[in-house]
Structures are given as C-alpha cells and as structure tokens.
CSV table of C-alpha atoms in Angstrom, one decimal:
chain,number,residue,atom,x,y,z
A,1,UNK,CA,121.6,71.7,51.1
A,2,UNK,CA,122.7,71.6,54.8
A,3,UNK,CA,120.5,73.5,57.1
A,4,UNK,CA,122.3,76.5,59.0
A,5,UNK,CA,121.1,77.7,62.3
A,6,UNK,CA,119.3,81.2,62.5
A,7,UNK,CA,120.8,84.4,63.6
A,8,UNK,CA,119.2,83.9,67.7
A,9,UNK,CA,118.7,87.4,69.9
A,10,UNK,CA,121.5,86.2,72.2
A,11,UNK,CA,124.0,85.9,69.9
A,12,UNK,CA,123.3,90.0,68.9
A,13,UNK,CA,123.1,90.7,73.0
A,14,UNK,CA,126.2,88.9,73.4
A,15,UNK,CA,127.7,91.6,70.6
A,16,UNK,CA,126.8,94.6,72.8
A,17,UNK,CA,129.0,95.1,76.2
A,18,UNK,CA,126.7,97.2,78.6
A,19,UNK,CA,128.3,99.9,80.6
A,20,UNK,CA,128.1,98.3,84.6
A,21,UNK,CA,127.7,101.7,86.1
A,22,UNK,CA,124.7,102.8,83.9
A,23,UNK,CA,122.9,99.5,84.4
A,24,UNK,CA,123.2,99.8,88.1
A,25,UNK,CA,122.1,103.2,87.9
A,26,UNK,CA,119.0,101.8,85.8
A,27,UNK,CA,118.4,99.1,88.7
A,28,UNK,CA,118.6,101.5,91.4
A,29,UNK,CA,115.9,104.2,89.3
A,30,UNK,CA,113.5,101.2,88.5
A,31,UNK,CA,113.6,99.9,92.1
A,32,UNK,CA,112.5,103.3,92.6
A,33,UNK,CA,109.7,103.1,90.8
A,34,UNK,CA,108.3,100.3,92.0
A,35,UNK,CA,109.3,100.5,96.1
A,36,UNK,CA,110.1,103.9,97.9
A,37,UNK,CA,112.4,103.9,100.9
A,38,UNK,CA,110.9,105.7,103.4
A,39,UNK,CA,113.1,108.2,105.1
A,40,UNK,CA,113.0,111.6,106.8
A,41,UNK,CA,109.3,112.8,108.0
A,42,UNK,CA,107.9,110.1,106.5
A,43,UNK,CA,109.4,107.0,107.7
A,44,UNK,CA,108.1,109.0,110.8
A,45,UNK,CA,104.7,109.5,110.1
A,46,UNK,CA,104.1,106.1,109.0
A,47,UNK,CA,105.6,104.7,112.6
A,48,UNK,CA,103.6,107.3,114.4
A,49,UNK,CA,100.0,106.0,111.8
A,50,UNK,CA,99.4,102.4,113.6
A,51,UNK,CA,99.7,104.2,117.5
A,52,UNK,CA,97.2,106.7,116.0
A,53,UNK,CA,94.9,104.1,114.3
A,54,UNK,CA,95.4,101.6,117.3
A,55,UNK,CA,94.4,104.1,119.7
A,56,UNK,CA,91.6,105.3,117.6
A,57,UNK,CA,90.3,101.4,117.2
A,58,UNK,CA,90.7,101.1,121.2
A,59,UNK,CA,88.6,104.4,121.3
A,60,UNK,CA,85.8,103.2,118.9
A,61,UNK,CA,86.0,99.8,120.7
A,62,UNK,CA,85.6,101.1,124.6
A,63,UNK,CA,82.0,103.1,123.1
A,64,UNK,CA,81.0,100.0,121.3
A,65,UNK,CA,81.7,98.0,124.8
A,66,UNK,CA,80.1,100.3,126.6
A,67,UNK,CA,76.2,99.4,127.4
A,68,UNK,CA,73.7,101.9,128.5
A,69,UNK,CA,75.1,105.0,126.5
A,70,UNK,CA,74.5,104.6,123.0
A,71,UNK,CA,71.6,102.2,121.3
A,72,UNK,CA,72.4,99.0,119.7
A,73,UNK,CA,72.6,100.9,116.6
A,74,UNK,CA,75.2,102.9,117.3
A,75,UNK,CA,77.6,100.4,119.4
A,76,UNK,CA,77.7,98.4,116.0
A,77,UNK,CA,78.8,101.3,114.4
A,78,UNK,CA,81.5,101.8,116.6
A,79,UNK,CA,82.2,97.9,116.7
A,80,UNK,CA,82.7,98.0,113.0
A,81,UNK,CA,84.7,101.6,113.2
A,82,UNK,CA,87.0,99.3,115.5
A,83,UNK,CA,87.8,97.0,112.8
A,84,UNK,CA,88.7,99.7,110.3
A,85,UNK,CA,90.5,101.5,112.5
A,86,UNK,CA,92.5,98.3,112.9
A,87,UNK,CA,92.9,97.2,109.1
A,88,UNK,CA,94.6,100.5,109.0
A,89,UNK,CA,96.9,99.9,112.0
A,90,UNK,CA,98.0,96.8,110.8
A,91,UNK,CA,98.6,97.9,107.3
A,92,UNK,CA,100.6,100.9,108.5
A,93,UNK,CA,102.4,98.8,110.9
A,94,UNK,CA,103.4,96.2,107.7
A,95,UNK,CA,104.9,99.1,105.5
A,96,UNK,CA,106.6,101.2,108.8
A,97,UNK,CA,108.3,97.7,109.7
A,98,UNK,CA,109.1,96.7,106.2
A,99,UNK,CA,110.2,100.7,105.5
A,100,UNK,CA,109.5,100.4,101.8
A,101,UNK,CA,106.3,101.4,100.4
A,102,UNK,CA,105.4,99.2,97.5
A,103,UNK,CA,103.6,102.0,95.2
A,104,UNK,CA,100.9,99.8,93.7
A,105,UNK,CA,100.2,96.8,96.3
A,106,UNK,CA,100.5,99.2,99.6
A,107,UNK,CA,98.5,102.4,97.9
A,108,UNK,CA,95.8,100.0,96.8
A,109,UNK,CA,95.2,98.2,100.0
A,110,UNK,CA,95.1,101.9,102.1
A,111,UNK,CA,92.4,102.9,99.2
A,112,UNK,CA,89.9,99.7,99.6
A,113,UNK,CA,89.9,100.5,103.6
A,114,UNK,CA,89.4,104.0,103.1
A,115,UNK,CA,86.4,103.4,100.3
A,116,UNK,CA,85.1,100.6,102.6
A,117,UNK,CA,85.4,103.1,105.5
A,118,UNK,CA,83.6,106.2,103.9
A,119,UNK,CA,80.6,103.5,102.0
A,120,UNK,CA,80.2,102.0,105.9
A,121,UNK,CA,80.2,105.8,107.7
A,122,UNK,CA,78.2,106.9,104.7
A,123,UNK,CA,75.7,104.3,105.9
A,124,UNK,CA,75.2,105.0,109.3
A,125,UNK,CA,74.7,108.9,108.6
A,126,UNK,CA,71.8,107.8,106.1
A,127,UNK,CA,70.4,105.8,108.9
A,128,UNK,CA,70.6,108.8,111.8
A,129,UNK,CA,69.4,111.6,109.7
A,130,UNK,CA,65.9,111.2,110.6
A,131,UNK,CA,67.0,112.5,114.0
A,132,UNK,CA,68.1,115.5,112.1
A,133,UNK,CA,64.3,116.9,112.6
A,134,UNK,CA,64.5,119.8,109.8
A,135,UNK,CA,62.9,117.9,106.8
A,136,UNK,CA,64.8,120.1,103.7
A,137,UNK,CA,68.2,119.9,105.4
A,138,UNK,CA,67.7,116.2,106.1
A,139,UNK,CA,66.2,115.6,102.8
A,140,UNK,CA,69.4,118.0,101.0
A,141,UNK,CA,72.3,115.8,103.0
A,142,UNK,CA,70.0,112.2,102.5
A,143,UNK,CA,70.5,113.5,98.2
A,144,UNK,CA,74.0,113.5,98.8
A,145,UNK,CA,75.2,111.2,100.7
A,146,UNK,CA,72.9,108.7,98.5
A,147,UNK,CA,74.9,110.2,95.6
A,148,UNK,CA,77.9,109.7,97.0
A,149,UNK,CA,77.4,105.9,97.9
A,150,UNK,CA,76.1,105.2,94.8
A,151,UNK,CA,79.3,106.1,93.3
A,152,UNK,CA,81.8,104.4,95.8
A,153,UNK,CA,79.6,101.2,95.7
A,154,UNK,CA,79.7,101.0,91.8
A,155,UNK,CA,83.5,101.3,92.4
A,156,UNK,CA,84.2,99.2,94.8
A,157,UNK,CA,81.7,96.1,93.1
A,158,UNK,CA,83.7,97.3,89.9
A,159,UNK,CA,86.8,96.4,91.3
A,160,UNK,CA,86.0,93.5,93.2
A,161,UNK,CA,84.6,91.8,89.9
A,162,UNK,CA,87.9,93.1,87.9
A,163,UNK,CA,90.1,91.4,91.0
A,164,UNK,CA,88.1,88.5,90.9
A,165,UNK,CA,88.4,88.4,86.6
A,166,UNK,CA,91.6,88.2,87.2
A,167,UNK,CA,92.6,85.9,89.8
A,168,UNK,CA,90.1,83.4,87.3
A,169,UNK,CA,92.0,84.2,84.6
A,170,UNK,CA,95.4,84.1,86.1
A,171,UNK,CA,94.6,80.4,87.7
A,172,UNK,CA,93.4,79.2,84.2
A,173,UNK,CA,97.1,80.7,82.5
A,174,UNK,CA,99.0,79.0,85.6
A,175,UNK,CA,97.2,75.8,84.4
A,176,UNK,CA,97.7,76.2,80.6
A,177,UNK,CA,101.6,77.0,81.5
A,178,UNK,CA,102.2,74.0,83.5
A,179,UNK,CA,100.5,72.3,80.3
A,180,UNK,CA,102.7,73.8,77.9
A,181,UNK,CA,106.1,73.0,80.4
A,182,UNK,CA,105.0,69.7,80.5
A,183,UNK,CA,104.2,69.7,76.5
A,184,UNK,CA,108.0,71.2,75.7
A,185,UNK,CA,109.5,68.6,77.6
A,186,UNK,CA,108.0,65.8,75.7
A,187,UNK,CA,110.0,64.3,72.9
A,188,UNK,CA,108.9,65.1,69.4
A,189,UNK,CA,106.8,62.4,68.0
A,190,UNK,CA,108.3,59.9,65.5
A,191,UNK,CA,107.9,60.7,62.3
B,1,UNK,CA,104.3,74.4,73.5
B,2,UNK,CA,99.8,74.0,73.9
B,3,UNK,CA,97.1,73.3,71.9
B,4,UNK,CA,94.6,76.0,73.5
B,5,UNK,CA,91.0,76.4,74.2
B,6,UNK,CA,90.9,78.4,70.7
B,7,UNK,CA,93.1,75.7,69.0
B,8,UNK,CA,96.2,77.2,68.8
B,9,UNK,CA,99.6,76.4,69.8
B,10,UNK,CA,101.5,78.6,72.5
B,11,UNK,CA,104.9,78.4,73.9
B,12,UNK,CA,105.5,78.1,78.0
B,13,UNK,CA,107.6,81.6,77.9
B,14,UNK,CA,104.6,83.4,76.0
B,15,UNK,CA,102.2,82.1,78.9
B,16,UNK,CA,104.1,83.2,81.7
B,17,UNK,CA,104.2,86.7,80.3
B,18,UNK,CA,100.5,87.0,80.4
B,19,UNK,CA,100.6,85.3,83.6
B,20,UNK,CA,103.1,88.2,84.8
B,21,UNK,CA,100.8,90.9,83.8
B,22,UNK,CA,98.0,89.4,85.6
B,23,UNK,CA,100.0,89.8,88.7
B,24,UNK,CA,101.7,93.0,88.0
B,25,UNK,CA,97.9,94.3,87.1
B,26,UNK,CA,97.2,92.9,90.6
B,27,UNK,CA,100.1,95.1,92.6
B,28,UNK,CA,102.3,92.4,92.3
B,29,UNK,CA,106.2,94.1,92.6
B,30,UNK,CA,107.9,90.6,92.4
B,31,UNK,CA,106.2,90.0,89.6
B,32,UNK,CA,106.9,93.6,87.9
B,33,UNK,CA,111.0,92.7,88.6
B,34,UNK,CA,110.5,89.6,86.8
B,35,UNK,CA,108.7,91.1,84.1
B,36,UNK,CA,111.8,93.7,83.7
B,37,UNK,CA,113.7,91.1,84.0
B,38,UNK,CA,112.4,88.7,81.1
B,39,UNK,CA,112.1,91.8,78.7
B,40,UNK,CA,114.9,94.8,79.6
B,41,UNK,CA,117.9,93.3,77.3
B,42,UNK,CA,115.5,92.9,74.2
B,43,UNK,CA,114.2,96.3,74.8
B,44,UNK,CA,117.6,97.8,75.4
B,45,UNK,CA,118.8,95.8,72.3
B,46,UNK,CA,115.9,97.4,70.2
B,47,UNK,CA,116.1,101.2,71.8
B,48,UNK,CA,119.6,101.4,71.2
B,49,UNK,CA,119.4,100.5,67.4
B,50,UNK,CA,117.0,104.2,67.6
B,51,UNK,CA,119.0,105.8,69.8
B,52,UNK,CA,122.3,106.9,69.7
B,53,UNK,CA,124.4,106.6,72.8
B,54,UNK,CA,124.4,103.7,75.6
B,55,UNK,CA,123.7,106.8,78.9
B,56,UNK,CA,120.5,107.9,76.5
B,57,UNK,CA,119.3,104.1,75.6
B,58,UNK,CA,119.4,103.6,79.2
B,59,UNK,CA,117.2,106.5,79.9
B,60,UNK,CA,114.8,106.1,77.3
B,61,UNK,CA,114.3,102.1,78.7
B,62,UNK,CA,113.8,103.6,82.0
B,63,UNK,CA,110.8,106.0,80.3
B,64,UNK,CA,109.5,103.1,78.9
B,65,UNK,CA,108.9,101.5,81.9
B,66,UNK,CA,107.5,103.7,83.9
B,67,UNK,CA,105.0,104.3,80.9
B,68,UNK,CA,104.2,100.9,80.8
B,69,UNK,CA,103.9,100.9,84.8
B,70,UNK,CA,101.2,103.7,84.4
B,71,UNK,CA,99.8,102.1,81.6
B,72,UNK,CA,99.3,98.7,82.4
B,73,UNK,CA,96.1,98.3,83.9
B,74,UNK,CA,94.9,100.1,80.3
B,75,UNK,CA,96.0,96.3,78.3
B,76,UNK,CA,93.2,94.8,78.5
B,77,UNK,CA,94.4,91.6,76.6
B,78,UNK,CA,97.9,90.6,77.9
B,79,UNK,CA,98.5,88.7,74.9
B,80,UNK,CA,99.4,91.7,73.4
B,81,UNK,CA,102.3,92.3,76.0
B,82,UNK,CA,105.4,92.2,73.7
B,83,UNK,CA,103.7,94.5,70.8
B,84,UNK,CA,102.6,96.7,73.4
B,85,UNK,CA,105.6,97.1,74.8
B,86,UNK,CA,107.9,97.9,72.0
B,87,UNK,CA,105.5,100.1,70.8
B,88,UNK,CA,106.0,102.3,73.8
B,89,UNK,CA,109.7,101.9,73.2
B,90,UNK,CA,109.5,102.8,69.9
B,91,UNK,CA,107.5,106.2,70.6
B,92,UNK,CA,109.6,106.8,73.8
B,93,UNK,CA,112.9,106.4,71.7
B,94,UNK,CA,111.4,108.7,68.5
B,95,UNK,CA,110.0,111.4,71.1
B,96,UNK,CA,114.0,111.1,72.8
B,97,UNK,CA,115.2,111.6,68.8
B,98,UNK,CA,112.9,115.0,68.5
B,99,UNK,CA,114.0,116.5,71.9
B,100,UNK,CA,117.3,115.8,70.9
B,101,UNK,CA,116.9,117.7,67.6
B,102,UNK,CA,117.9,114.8,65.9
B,103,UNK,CA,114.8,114.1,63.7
B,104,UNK,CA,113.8,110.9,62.3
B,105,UNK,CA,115.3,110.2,58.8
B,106,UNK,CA,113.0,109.6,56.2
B,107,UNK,CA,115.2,108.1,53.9
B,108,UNK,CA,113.9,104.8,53.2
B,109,UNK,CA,110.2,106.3,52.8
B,110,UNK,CA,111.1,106.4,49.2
B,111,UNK,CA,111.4,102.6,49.1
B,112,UNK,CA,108.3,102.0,51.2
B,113,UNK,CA,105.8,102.8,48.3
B,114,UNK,CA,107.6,100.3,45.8
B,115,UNK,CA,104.3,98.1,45.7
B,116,UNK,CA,105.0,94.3,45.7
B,117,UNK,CA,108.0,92.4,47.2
B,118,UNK,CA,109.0,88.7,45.8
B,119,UNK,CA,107.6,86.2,47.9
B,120,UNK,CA,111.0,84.6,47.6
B,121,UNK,CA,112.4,86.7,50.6
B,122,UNK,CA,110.4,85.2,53.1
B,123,UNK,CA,112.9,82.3,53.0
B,124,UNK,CA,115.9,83.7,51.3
B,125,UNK,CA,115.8,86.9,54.3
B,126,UNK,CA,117.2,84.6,56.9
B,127,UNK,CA,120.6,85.1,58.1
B,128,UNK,CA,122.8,82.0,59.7
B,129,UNK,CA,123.9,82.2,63.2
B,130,UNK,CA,127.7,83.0,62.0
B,131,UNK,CA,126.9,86.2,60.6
B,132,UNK,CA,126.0,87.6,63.6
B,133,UNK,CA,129.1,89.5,64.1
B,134,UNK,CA,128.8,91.3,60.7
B,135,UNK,CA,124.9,91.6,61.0
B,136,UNK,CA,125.5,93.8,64.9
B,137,UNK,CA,128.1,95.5,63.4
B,138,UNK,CA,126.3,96.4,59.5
B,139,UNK,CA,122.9,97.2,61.2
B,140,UNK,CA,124.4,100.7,62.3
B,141,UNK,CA,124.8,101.5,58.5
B,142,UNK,CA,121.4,101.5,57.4
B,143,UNK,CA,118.4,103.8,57.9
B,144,UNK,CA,116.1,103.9,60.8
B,145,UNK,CA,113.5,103.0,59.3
B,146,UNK,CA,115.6,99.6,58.0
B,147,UNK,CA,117.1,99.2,61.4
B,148,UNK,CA,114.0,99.2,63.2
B,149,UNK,CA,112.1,96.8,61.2
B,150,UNK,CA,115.1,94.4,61.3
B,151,UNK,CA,116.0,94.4,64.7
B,152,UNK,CA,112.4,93.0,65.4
B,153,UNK,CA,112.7,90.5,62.8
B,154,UNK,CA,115.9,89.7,64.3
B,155,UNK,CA,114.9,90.0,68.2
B,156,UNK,CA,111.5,88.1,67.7
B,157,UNK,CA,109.7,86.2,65.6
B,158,UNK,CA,107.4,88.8,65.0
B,159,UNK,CA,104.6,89.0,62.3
B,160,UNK,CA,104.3,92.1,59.6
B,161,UNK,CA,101.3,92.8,61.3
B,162,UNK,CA,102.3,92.9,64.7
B,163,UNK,CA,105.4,95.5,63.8
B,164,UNK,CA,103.1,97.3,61.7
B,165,UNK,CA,100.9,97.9,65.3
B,166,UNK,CA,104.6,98.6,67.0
B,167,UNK,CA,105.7,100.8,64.3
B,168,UNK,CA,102.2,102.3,63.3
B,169,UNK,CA,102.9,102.4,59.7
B,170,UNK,CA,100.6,99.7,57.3
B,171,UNK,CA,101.3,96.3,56.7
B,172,UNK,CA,102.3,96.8,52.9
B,173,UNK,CA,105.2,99.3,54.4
B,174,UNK,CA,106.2,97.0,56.7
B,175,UNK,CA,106.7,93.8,53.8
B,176,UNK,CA,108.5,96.3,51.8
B,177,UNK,CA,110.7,98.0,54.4
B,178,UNK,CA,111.9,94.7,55.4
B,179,UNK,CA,112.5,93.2,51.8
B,180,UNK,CA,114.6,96.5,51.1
B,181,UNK,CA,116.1,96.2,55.3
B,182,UNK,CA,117.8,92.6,54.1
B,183,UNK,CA,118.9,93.6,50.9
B,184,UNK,CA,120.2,96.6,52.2
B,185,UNK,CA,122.0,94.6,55.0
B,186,UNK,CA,123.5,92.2,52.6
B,187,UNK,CA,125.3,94.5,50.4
B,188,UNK,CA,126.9,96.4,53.5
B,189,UNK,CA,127.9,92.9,54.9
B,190,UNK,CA,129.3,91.9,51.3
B,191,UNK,CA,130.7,95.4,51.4
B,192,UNK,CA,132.5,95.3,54.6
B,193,UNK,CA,133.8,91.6,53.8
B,194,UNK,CA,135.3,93.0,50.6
B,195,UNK,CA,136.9,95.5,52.2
C-alpha cells in the first residue's frame, strides 16, 4: 500500500483568499489594542508629566539637602520622595518620547511606582503620628493606615513572587526550546 | 522534539507558545504581535467555518483577541494556550451567530447519541493531501456541529478530549460527531466528484 501524505493546515489556508483591506483593517484595530497613539490633550499631558514630576523631584530633593530645617527623619523622606518623583519622570518621559502607550507594560510600570509610592508615604505618616498629640484620632488614622499597608504590601509581595515565578519559568522554557531545536534538527536514528 | 522533566515528548513550536505567554503575561507587546502572528490564520481558518461572511470572521477574531488579552493573566498553565484559545473563538463566533439571529443548528445532535463508533475510523478518517481542494470546498455542506469538529481535526492534531474542552460538549459526543463529520464529508466529496 503506498503511504499518501495528510491533508496539512496550509494546504486548506492556501484555499481561502483573504480580503487585503479587511486584514489591514484587522492589523490597524489589533495594534490598537495593544499600543495607543497618543494625540490631542493627551500626547500633551504626558509631555507636560516628566517637567511636573522633575520639578517635584528637584523640590523634594532641595528639603532633603537642606540641613537644619527638618530632622534626619524627615530629610530621608524627602530623599526617597526624590527618587519617586524621578521614576515617574523618566517613565513619563519614555512613553511622551516614544508617543505610544503600550497598554500592559507602560500601565503596569506607572502602577508599581505609585503602590511603592503610597506603601513608602504610608510609612512615614505611621511614623509622625505620635506628634499628632490627640490619642483617639492618632490611634483612629494609625488603624487605617496599618489597614491600608497591609493590603498594598500583600500586593505588591504578591506580585513580585508571581514576576519572579515567571521569569523562573520562562528561563527554564527558553532552555527546554533550545533543547527541542537542537533535538528536531538531529537526524532520526537508524533503524 | 524533547523528552521533558515529566517524560514526555514536546515539539520546539509548542514550547515557544508557552514561552510567548510568559512574556505576553509579563507586558510583553512584541511578544503579544508574535503570538497573533503564530495563531491568527488558524483561528481565522476555524471562525470562518462558524461564521458566515469574511467582514464578520474578521470581527469576531478581532473579539477573540481582545478576550484573550483581558484574559490572559487568568491561564494559569500555558500549556493549555491552543485549547484555550479556540475555545474563546468558538464562544465568540456562537455568541456572533445568536446576535445575528442566526442560531446554531442542531442538526447533527441526533447523531451525537448513537453510542459506539468503529475503532476503524481512527485510521480510515484521514484524508490525503490531494483532496484538499474538495475537502475546503465540501466542508461548507455539512452541519456546524460536523464542521467544527473537523476543522480542528483538520487544523491540529488535536485530541477528543481537548475539542471536547473547546467545544464543551463530552468526549463520547465528540468520537461520535467526528466519526459521522468524515463520513459525512466523504459522501459530499463522492457526491460532488460524481457530479
């Protein structure tokens, strides 16, 4: 009996002309999805965000500098403010130069420095409120604010071991595909 | 193709589409555009066996994606990409079907609860690389449900079980609808040659 060669996918695609004009209208609506071209009001505001966040982190940086007003405490604070202030420059300079925002990567990375932000400025009202003076008020603000961290800290330590799950796995895949590659381009063995 | 860590054997292409979700789970856009890239004629090939019209196939892939761009970080297991994702096809292009007020037929649930199918099909089903003119063109004459199952048999090599998960109809209905799919396909071809 002489062996016949299976029906393959390509063969069936190769049956079915696509229209040109609706696949390019596919292309454009995906790209879409994925990357927005900033335009109008907003291509403005995000070139007007890193002069805002640049002169807030020169701002938070000139109290931080400054000796004699504020305790150590509180220059760190602002030291650290600094270096928020710019992470968010430089990532709002990155999309307002590129003029795409990439939907996932670019709303992501503006998330973590905002979390990181609120769980650091979170921090440093826990440690001023016993300057507060009224006990029930201090106690009240102290109950949430604790609340409040707990919740962004189990998020962010949720996400960090998710990222870090990932990149594992990914670099394990990466070295089971160059296996395989290798594997497929083997001859088969003698029989 | 790779022994694994589990013992089983997995082709390069299969790897690199888990490897691709990783990095698409990851905010990866280049990665995403590949990913479209590797799947959107199979998908396109599948959702217009369902759906009628090349502008409304295009549409529904479209919906598919953006589901599965909501939905991604939800597949825990990437292995399960290519079920995964033509089960969101499938529902996308059904759902199309319904708003369209052109409901599903049901005319080959009649021959799903036939019990047993010959073993003999599972080699006598498959059909050589020359009839794939007449197999494109004789697909359009059966059911859905016939066409659907099909097209994945033809598209990938893809177990009953897995287009029972795509399909969401049991395993048993699956074996049967594609015993009945082929026999169904070989009397239009035979029909359409005689005539």
């Amino acid at each position: 009996m002489s062996e016949k060669t299976p029906l393959s996918r390509e063969q069936l695609f190769a049956l079915e002309p696509e229209n040109p004009a609706l696949r390019a209208e596919y292309e454009r609506r995906l790209a879409a999805m994925l990357e927005t071209e900033l335009t109008g009001y907003r291509k403005w505001a995000w070139r007007v965000a890193p002069v805002f966040f640049l002169g807030a982190c020169v701002s938070f940086a000139v109290r931080a500098w400054h000796p004699g007003r504020l305790p150590p405490v509180g220059r760190l604070a602002f030291a650290v403010a600094a270096v928020f202030a710019a992470a968010a420059a430089l990532q709002a300079a990155r999309v307002a130069a590129r003029g795409t925002l990439r939907r996932k990567a670019d709303t992501r990375a503006a998330t973590q420095i905002q979390l990181l932000f609120m769980v650091f400025a979170a921090t440093v009202f826990l440690y001023s409120t016993p300057q507060m003076g009224d006990l029930p008020r201090m106690l009240q603000a102290v109950g949430i604010v604790v609340a409040l961290l707990v919740g962004w800290v189990a998020f962010l330590v949720q996400h960090l071991l998710e990222q870090s799950e990932l990149s594992t796995r990914e670099q394990l895949l990466q070295l089971e595909y160059k296996l395989a590659q290798l594997g497929e381009r083997l001859p088969p063995p003698p029989r | 193709m790779v022994k694994g860590a589990i013992g089983d054997v997995r082709e390069s292409e299969q790897i690199l589409d888990e490897l691709l979700v990783l990095r698409c789970r990851r905010g990866d856009s280049a990665a995403w555009r590949q990913l479209i890239g590797r799947w959107d004629r199979r998908l396109l090939y599948y959702i217009r066996r369902i759906v009628s019209g090349e502008r409304d196939a295009w549409d529904v892939l479209q919906q598919t994606w953006l589901a599965a761009f909501q939905a991604l970080p939800s597949l825990k297991e990437p292995r399960a990409l290519r079920a995964w994702l033509y089960r969101i096809a499938h529902r996308r292009a059904i759902s199309h079907l319904r708003h369209a007020g052109s409901a599903p037929d049901a005319d080959a649930g009649a021959l799903d609860d036939v019990g047993d199918v010959p073993a003999e099909d599972d080699d006598g089903g498959a059909f050589p690389a020359e009839a794939a003119e007449r197999v494109h063109a004789c697909l359009a004459r059966l059911s859905l449900a016939h066409r659907e199952v099909l097209t994945l048999h033809f598209l990938e090599d893809v177990s009953i079980e897995e287009i029972a998960s795509i399909l969401g109809v049991p395993p048993g209905t699956v074996k049967s609808r594609l015993f009945h799919a082929k026999r169904a396909l070989r009397a239009a071809i035979e029909r359409g040659g005689a005539s």
